[in-house]
Coordinates of C-alpha atoms in Angstrom, one line a residue:
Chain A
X1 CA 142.9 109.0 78.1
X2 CA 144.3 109.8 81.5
X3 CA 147.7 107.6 81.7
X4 CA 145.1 104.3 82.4
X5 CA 144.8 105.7 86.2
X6 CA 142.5 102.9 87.9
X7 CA 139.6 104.0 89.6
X8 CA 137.9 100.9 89.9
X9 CA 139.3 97.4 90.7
X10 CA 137.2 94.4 90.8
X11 CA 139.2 91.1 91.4
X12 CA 138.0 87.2 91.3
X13 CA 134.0 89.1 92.6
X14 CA 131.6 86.1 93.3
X15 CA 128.0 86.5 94.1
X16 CA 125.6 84.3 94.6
X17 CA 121.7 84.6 95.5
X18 CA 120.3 81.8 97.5
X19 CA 121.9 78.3 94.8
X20 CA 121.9 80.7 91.7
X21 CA 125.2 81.7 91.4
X22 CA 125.1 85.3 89.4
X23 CA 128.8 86.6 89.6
X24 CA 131.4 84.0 89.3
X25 CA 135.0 85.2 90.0
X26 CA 135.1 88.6 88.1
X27 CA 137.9 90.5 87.3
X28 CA 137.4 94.2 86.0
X29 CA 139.1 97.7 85.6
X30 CA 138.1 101.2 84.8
X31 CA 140.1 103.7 83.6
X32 CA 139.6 107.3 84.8
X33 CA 137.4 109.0 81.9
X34 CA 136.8 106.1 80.6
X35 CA 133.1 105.0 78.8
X36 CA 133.1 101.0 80.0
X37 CA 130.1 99.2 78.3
X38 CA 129.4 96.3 80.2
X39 CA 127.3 93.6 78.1
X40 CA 125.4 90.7 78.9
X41 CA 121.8 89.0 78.7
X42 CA 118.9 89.9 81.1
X43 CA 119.7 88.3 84.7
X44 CA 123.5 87.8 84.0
X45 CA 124.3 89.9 86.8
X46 CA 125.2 93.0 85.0
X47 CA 123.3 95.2 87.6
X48 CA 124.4 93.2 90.3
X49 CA 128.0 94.6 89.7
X50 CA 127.2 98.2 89.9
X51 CA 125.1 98.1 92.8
X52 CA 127.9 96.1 94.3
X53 CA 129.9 99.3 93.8
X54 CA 127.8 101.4 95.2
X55 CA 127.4 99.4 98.4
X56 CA 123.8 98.3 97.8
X57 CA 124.5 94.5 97.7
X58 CA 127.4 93.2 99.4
X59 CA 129.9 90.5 97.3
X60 CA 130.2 86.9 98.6
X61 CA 134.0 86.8 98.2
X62 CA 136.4 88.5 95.7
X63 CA 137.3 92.4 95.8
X64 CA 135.6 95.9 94.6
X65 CA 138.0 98.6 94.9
X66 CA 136.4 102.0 94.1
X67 CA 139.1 104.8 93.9
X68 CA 141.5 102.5 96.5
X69 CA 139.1 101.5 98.9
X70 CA 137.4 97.9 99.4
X71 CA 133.7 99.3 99.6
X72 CA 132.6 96.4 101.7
X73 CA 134.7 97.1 104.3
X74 CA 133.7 101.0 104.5
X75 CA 131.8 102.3 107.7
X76 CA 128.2 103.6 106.6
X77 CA 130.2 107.4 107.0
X78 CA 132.9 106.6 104.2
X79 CA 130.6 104.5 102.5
X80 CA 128.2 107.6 101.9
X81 CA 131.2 109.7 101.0
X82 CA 132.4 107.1 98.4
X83 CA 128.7 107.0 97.4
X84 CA 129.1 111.1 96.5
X85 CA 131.5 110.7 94.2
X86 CA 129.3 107.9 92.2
X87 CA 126.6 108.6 89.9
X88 CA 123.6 106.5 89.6
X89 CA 121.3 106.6 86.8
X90 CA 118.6 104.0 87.5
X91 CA 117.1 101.9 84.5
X92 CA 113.4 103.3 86.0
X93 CA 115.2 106.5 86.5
X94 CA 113.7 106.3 90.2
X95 CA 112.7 109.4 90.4
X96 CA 111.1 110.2 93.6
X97 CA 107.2 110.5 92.4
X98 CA 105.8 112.7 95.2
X99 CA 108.2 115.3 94.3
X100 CA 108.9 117.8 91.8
X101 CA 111.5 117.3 89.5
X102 CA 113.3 121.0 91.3
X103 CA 112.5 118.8 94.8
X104 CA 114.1 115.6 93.1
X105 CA 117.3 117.5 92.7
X106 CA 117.5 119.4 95.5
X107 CA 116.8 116.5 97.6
X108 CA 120.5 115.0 97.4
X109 CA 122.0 118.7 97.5
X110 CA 120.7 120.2 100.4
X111 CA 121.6 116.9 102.5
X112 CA 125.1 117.0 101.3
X113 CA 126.0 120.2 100.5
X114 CA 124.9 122.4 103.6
X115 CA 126.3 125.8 103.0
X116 CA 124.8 126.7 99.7
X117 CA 122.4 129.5 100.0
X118 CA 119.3 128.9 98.3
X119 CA 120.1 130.4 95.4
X120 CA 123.0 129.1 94.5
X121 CA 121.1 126.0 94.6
X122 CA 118.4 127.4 92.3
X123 CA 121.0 128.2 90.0
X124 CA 122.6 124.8 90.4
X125 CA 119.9 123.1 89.3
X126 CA 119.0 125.3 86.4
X127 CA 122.2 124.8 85.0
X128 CA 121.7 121.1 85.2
X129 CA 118.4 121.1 83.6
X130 CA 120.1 123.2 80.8
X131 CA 122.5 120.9 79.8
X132 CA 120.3 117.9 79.9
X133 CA 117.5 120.4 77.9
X134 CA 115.1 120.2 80.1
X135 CA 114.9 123.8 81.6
X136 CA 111.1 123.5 81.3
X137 CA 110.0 120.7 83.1
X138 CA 111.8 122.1 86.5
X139 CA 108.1 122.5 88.4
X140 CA 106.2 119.4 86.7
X141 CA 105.6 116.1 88.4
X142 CA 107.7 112.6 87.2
X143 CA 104.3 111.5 85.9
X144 CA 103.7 114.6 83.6
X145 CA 107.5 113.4 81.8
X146 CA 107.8 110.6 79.1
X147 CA 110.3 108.0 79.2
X148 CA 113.5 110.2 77.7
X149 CA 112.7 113.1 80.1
X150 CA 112.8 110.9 83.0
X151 CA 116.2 109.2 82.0
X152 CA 117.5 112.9 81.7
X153 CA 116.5 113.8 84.9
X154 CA 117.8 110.7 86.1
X155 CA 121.3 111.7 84.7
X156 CA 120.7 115.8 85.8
X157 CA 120.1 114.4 89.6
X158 CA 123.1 112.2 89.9
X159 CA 125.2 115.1 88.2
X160 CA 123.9 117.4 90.8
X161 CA 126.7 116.4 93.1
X162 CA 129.7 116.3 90.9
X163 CA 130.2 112.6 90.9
X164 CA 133.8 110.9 89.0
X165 CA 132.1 108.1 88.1
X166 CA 128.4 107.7 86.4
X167 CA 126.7 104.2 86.3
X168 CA 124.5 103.8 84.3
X169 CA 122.1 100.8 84.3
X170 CA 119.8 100.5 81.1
X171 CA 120.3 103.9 80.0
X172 CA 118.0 103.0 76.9
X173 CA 115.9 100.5 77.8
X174 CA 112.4 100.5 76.7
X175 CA 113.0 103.7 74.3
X176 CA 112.2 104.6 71.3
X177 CA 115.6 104.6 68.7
X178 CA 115.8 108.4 68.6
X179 CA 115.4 109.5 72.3
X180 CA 118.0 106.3 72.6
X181 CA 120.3 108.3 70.7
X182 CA 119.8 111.5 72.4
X183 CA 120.5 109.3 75.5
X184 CA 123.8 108.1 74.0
X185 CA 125.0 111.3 73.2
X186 CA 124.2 112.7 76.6
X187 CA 126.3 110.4 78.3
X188 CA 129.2 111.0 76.1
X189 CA 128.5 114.8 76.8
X190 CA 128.6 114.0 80.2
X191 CA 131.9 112.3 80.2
X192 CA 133.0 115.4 78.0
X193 CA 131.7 118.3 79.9
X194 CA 132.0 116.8 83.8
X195 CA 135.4 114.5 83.1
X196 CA 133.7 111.3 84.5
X197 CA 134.7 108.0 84.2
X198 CA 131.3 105.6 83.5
X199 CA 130.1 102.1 83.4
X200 CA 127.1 101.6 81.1
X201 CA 125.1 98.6 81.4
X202 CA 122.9 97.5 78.5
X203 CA 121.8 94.8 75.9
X204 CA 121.9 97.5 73.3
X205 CA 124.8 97.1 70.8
X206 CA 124.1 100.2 69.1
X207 CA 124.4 102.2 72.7
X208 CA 127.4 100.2 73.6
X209 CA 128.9 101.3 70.1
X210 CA 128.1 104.7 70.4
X211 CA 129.5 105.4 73.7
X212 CA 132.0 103.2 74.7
X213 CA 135.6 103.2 74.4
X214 CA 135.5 99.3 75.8
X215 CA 133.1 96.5 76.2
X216 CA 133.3 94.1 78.3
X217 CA 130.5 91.2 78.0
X218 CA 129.4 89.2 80.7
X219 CA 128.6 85.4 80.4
X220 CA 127.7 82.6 82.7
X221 CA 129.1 85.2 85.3
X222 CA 132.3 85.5 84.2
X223 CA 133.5 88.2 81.4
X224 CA 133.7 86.7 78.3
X225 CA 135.5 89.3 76.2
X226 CA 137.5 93.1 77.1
X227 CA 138.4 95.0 74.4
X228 CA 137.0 97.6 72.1
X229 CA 133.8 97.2 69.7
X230 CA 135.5 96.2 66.8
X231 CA 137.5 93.4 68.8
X232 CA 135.0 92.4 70.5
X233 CA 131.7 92.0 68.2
X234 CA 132.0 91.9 64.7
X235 CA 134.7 88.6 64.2
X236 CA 133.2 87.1 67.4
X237 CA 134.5 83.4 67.4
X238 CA 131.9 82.8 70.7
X239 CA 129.1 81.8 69.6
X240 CA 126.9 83.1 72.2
X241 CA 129.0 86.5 71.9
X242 CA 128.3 86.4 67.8
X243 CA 124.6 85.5 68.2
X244 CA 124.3 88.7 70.5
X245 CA 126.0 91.0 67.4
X246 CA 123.8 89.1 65.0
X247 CA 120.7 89.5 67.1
X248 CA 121.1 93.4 67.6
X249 CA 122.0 94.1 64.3
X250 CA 121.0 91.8 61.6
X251 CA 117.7 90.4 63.2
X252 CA 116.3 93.9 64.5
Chain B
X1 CA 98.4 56.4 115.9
X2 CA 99.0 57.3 111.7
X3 CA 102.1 58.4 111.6
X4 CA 102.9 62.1 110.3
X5 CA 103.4 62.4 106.4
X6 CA 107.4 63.2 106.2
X7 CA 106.3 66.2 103.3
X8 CA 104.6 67.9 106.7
X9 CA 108.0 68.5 108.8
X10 CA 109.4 70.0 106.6
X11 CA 106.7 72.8 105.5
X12 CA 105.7 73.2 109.2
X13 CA 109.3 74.0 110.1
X14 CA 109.3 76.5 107.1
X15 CA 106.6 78.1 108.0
X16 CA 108.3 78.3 111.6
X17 CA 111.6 79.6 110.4
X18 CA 109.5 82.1 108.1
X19 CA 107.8 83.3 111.3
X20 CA 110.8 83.6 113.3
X21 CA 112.7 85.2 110.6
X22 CA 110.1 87.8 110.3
X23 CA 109.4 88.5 113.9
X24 CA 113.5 88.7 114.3
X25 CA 113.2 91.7 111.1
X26 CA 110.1 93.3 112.7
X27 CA 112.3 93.5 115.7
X28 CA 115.3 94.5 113.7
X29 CA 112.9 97.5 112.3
X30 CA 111.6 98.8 115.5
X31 CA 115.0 98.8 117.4
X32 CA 116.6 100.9 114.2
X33 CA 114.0 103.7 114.5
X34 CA 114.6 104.2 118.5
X35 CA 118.1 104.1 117.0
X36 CA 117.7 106.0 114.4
X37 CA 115.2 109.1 116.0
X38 CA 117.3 110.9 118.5
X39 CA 120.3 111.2 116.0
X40 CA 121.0 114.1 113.8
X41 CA 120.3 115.0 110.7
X42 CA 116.9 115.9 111.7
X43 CA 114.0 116.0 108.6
X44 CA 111.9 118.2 110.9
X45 CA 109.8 119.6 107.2
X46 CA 109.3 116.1 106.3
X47 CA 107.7 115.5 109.5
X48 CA 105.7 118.2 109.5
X49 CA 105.0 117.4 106.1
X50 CA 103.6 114.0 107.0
X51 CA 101.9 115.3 110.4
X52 CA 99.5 117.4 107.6
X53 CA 99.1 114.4 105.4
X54 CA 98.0 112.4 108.6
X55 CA 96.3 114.7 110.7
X56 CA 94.7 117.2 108.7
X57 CA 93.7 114.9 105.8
X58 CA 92.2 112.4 107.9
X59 CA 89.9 115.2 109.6
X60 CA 86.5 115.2 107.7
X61 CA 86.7 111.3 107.9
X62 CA 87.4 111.0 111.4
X63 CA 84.8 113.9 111.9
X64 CA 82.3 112.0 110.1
X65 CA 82.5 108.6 111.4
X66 CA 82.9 109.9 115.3
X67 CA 80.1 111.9 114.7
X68 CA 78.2 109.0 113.6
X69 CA 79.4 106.9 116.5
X70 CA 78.2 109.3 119.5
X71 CA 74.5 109.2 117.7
X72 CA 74.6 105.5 117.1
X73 CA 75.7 104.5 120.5
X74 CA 73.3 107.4 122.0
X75 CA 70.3 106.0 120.0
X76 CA 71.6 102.4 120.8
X77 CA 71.8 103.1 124.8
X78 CA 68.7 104.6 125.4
X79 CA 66.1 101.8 125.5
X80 CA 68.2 99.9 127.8
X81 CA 68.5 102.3 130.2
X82 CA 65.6 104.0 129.6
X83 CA 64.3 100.4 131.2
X84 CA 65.8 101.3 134.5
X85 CA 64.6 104.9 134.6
X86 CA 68.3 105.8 134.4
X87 CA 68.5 107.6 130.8
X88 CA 69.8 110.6 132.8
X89 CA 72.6 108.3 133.0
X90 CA 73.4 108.8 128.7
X91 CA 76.0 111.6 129.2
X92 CA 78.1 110.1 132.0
X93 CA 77.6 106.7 130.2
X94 CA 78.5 107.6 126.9
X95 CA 81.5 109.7 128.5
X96 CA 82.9 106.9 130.1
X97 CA 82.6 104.3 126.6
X98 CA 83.7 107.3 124.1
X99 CA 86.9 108.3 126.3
X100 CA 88.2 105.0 127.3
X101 CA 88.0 102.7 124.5
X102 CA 85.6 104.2 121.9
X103 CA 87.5 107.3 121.1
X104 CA 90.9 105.7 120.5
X105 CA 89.7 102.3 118.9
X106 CA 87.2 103.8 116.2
X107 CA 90.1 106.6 115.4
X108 CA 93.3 104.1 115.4
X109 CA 90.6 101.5 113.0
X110 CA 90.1 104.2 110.6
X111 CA 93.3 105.2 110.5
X112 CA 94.6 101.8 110.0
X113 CA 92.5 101.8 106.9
X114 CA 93.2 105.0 105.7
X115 CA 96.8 105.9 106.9
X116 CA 98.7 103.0 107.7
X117 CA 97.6 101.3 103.8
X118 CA 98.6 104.7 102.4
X119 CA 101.9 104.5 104.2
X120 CA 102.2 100.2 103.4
X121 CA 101.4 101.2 99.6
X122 CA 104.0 104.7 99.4
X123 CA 106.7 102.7 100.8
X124 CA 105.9 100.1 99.3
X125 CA 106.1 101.2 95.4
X126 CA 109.2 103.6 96.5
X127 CA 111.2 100.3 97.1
X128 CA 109.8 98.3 93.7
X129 CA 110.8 101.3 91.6
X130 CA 114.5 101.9 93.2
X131 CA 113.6 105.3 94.7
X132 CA 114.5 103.8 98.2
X133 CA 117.5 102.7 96.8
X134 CA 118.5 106.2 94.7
X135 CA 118.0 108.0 98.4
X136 CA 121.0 105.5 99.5
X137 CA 123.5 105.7 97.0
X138 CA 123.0 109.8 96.7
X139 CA 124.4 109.0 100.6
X140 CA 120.9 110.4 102.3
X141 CA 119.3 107.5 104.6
X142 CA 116.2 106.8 103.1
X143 CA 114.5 104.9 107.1
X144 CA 115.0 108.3 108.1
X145 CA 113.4 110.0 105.7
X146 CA 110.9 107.8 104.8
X147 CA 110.5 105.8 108.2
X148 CA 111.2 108.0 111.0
X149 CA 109.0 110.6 109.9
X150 CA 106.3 108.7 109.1
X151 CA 106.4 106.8 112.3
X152 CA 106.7 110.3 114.6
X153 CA 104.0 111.9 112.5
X154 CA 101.6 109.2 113.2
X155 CA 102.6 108.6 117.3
X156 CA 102.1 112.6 117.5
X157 CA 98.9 112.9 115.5
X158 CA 96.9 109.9 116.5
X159 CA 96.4 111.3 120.2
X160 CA 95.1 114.4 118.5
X161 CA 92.7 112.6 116.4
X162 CA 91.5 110.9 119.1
X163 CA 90.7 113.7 121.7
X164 CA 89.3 115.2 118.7
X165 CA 87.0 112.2 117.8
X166 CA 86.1 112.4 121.2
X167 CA 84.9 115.7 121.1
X168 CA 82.9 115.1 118.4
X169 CA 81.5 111.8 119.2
X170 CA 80.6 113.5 123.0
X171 CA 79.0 116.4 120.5
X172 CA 77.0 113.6 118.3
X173 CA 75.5 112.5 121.2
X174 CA 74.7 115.6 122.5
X175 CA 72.7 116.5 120.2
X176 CA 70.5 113.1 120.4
X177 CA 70.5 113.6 123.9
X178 CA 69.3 117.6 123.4
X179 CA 66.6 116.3 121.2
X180 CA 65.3 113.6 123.5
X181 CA 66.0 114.2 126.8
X182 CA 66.2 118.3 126.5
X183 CA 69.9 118.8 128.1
X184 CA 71.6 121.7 127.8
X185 CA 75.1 121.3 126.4
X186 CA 76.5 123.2 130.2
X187 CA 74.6 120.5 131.9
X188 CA 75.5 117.7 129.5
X189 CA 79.2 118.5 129.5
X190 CA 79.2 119.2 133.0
X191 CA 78.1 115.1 133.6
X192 CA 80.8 114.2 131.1
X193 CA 83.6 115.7 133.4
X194 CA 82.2 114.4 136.7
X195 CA 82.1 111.2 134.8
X196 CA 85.6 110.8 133.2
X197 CA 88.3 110.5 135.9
X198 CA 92.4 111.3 135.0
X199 CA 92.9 108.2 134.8
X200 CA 90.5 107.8 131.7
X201 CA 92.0 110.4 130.0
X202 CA 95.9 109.4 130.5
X203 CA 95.4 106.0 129.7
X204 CA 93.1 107.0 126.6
X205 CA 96.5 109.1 125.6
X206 CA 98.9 106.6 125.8
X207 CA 96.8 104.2 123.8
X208 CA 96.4 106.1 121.6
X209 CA 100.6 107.3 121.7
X210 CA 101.0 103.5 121.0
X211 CA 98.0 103.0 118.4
X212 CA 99.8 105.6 116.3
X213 CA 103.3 104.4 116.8
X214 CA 101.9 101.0 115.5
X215 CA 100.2 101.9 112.3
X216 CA 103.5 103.9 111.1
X217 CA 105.8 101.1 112.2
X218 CA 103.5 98.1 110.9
X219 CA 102.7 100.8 107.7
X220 CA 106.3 101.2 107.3
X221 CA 107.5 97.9 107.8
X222 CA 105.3 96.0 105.4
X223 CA 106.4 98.5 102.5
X224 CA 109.6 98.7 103.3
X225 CA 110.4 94.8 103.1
X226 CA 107.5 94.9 99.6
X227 CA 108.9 92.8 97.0
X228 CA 107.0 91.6 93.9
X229 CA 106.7 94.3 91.9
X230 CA 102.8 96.2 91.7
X231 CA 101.6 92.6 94.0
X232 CA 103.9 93.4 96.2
X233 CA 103.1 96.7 97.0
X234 CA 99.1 96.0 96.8
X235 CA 100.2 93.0 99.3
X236 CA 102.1 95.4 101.6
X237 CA 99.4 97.8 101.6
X238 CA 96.6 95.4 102.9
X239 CA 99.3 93.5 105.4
X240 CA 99.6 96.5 106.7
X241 CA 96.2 97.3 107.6
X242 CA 95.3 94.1 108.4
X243 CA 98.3 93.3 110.4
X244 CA 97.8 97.2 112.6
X245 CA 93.9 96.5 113.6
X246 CA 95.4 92.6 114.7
X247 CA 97.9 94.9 116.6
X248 CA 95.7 97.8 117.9
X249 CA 93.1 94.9 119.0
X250 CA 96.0 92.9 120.9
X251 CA 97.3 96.4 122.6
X252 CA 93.8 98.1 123.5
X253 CA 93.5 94.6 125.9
X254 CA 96.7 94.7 127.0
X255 CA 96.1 98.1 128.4
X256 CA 92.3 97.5 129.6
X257 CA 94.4 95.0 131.9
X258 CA 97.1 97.4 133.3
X259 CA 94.4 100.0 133.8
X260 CA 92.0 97.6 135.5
X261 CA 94.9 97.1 137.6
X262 CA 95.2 100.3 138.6
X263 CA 92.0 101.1 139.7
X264 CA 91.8 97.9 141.4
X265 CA 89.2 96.3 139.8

């Protein structure tokens, strides 16, 4: 690992949404090239986080620092060059259905990236859908891909502008165990082949084990434990934190 | 006098702040496209894109029903003036109601149904599934992509749809009129234009300008704020609809007044 260089800060971050308070007082690094699984039950505000990096919801109080800068305090123009060097892989994948999946990828590329000729963007994208294995699909419609497919486009999209960081939220939810896998070991590739730095959310231990170096697991809004797999899950003396191991891998 | 129930205030004044709230967002929405549509970048394909999906799809409907219409109100008109010895009168007559509020109402209606829902619905599933949101954090503005363009598309291609449904409405009830009365279609169209002054045609335009910049913005609003999940988007589909005809209704008064103004009346 990169000498633990910081690229994101999150200090004492509150959020609240009407009297249900989601995020209370969270404190959070990540590490340049670092895999960052952050854990936690449906509605505990894992999501919240990310899109709070990315400048989609803004915190109540408490600091996000993403590569030095306090994103709510950037103007819309450094916001959306902050926002280039993040990748986000929707859990839906959010692929735009009225286009092609070439159309969905050139669609962030030719706004951002005016001087490439068209081929270059052609060969751009091919490259892309090569290492995600998808070369095929490149004229069919969302709708005409299953589940896996669409995650990987997800992933091929956001990579289409070089990002440092990849967020990832539900990478393998509603999947079936082996495309799961083939989704865990595309985002280690990712953080292998683009040197990114990633925060995966999920509820899925067996992701979480396979791809990240830490895991951090959120709990009544606050993190509950930091620290790598095997110091987090298997001697948990939280209960709630030992009934999640013993859910995902006893009970399934 | 029985005093108010207390559980009353409080859901009227709910129901208040709730309208205020949303009339301060409608607002809020309509001042960030005039905002928003003079500044660069410019998605010129996208709006050419959506001109084709408005105006050219919408063609054999709007054909269709104005076609309908200038029969209809043809066959309708007749007897009564027919009455008075003045069916000669049909051409200038049917001018005069197809041109000033015919034309544009029966056009803006349809496309209420068929555009502005479409638009409500589009919108509307794009924000349930994050795909508004991926267009923001891959640092492209999705209101103009998605909003602007719609919105231009439909102010451009509404006044074409009308003078088009015009045209074929005036043609409808041409041929009734060929069939019953024996005009000619020189002598028929030559009553339409002594009939229609400039006047019927500008303001016929800019109603229509502002029937078209209504169902994009209403379209586009409703789907834009959809929430839900699938309801929400069926939801924001028929407010929209519903909520451009109660628009389009409102407006085509408004400007009967200013016209009537005009011309004195």
């Amino acid at each position: 690992m990169n000498q633990r260089e910081k690229v994101v800060e999150i200090r004492d971050l509150k959020k609240a949404f009407g009297d249900l308070e989601v995020l209370k007082g969270v404190d959070l690094d990540l590490f340049k090239e670092e895999n960052l699984v952050v854990l936690g039950k449906s509605g505990s505000g894992k999501s919240v986080l990310i899109k709070i990096m990315v400048g989609l919801l803004t915190q109540d109080s408490g600091s996000m620092k993403v590569f030095g800068q306090e994103v709510s305090r950037l103007k819309k123009r450094d916001l959306n060059a902050l926002r280039l060097k993040i990748g986000f892989s929707f859990q839906n994948s959010a692929l735009y259905d009225s286009m092609t999946v070439r159309e969905n990828m050139e669609f962030p590329l030719v706004r951002n990236e005016k001087n490439l000729t068209r081929a270059e963007i052609s060969r751009r994208i091919e490259e892309l859908l090569d290492s995600v294995g998808l070369p095929q699909t490149i004229n069919q419609m969302p709708s005409e891909l299953s589940g896996g497919q669409k995650k990987r486009i997800g992933v091929a999209r956001t990579l289409i502008l070089n990002p440092e960081i990849m967020l990832y939220d539900e990478p393998t939810a509603g999947l079936d165990p082996i495309t799961c896998g083939d989704i865990n070991n595309l985002i280690l590739e990712v953080r292998e082949r683009y040197k990114t730095s990633s925060i995966v959310i999920t509820h899925d231990l067996t992701c979480a084990k396979q791809t990240g170096d830490r895991m951090a697991v959120l709990l009544d809004g606050q993190f509950d434990a930091l620290g790598t797999f095997e110091e987090v899950f298997p001697n948990a003396e939280d209960d709630r934190i030992k009934s999640f191991y013993d859910y995902n891998f006893i009970n399934s | 006098m029985a005093e108010e129930p207390d559980d009353r205030k409080p859901l009227l004044s709910k129901k208040l702040d709730k309208f205020f709230v949303g009339l301060n967002d409608a607002w809020n929405f309509v001042r960030r496209f005039f905002q928003e549509v003079f500044l660069p970048p410019y998605e010129f394909k996208e709006v050419v894109h959506q001109c084709y999906r408005i105006g050219v799809e919408s063609l054999p409907l709007i054909s269709l029903t104005g076609f309908i219409v200038g029969i209809v109100f043809t066959n309708q008109s007749r007897p009564s003036l027919s009455e008075f010895g003045a069916a000669s009168w049909l051409p200038s007559l049917i001018s005069i109601a197809v041109v000033r509020a015919m034309g544009p109402l029966v056009t803006a209606l349809i496309a209420a149904g068929k555009v502005g829902s479409s638009i409500g619905a589009e919108i509307g599933s794009m924000k349930v599934t994050e795909q508004i949101d991926a267009m923001e954090v891959s640092a492209t503005n999705p209101f103009k992509f998605l909003v602007v363009t719609r919105v231009l598309a439909t102010t451009f291609m509404i006044p074409l749809l009308v003078m088009y449904t015009d045209f074929v409405a005036l043609m409808g009830s041409f041929l009734s009129v060929n069939k019953n009365e024996l005009v000619s279609l020189t002598t028929f169209f030559v009553q339409v234009f002594e009939s229609i002054t400039f006047l019927d045609v500008t303001s016929s335009i800019v109603k229509s300008i502002l029937f078209g910049f209504t169902i994009g913005i209403v379209g586009c609003y409703k789907g834009y704020n959809s929430s839900k999940g699938t309801e929400g988007v069926g939801l924001a589909a028929n407010a929209a609809v519903v909520m451009a005809m109660f628009l389009i209704f409102i407006e085509e008064l408004l400007v009967l007044q200013i016209v009537n103004a005009i011309r004195g009346v």
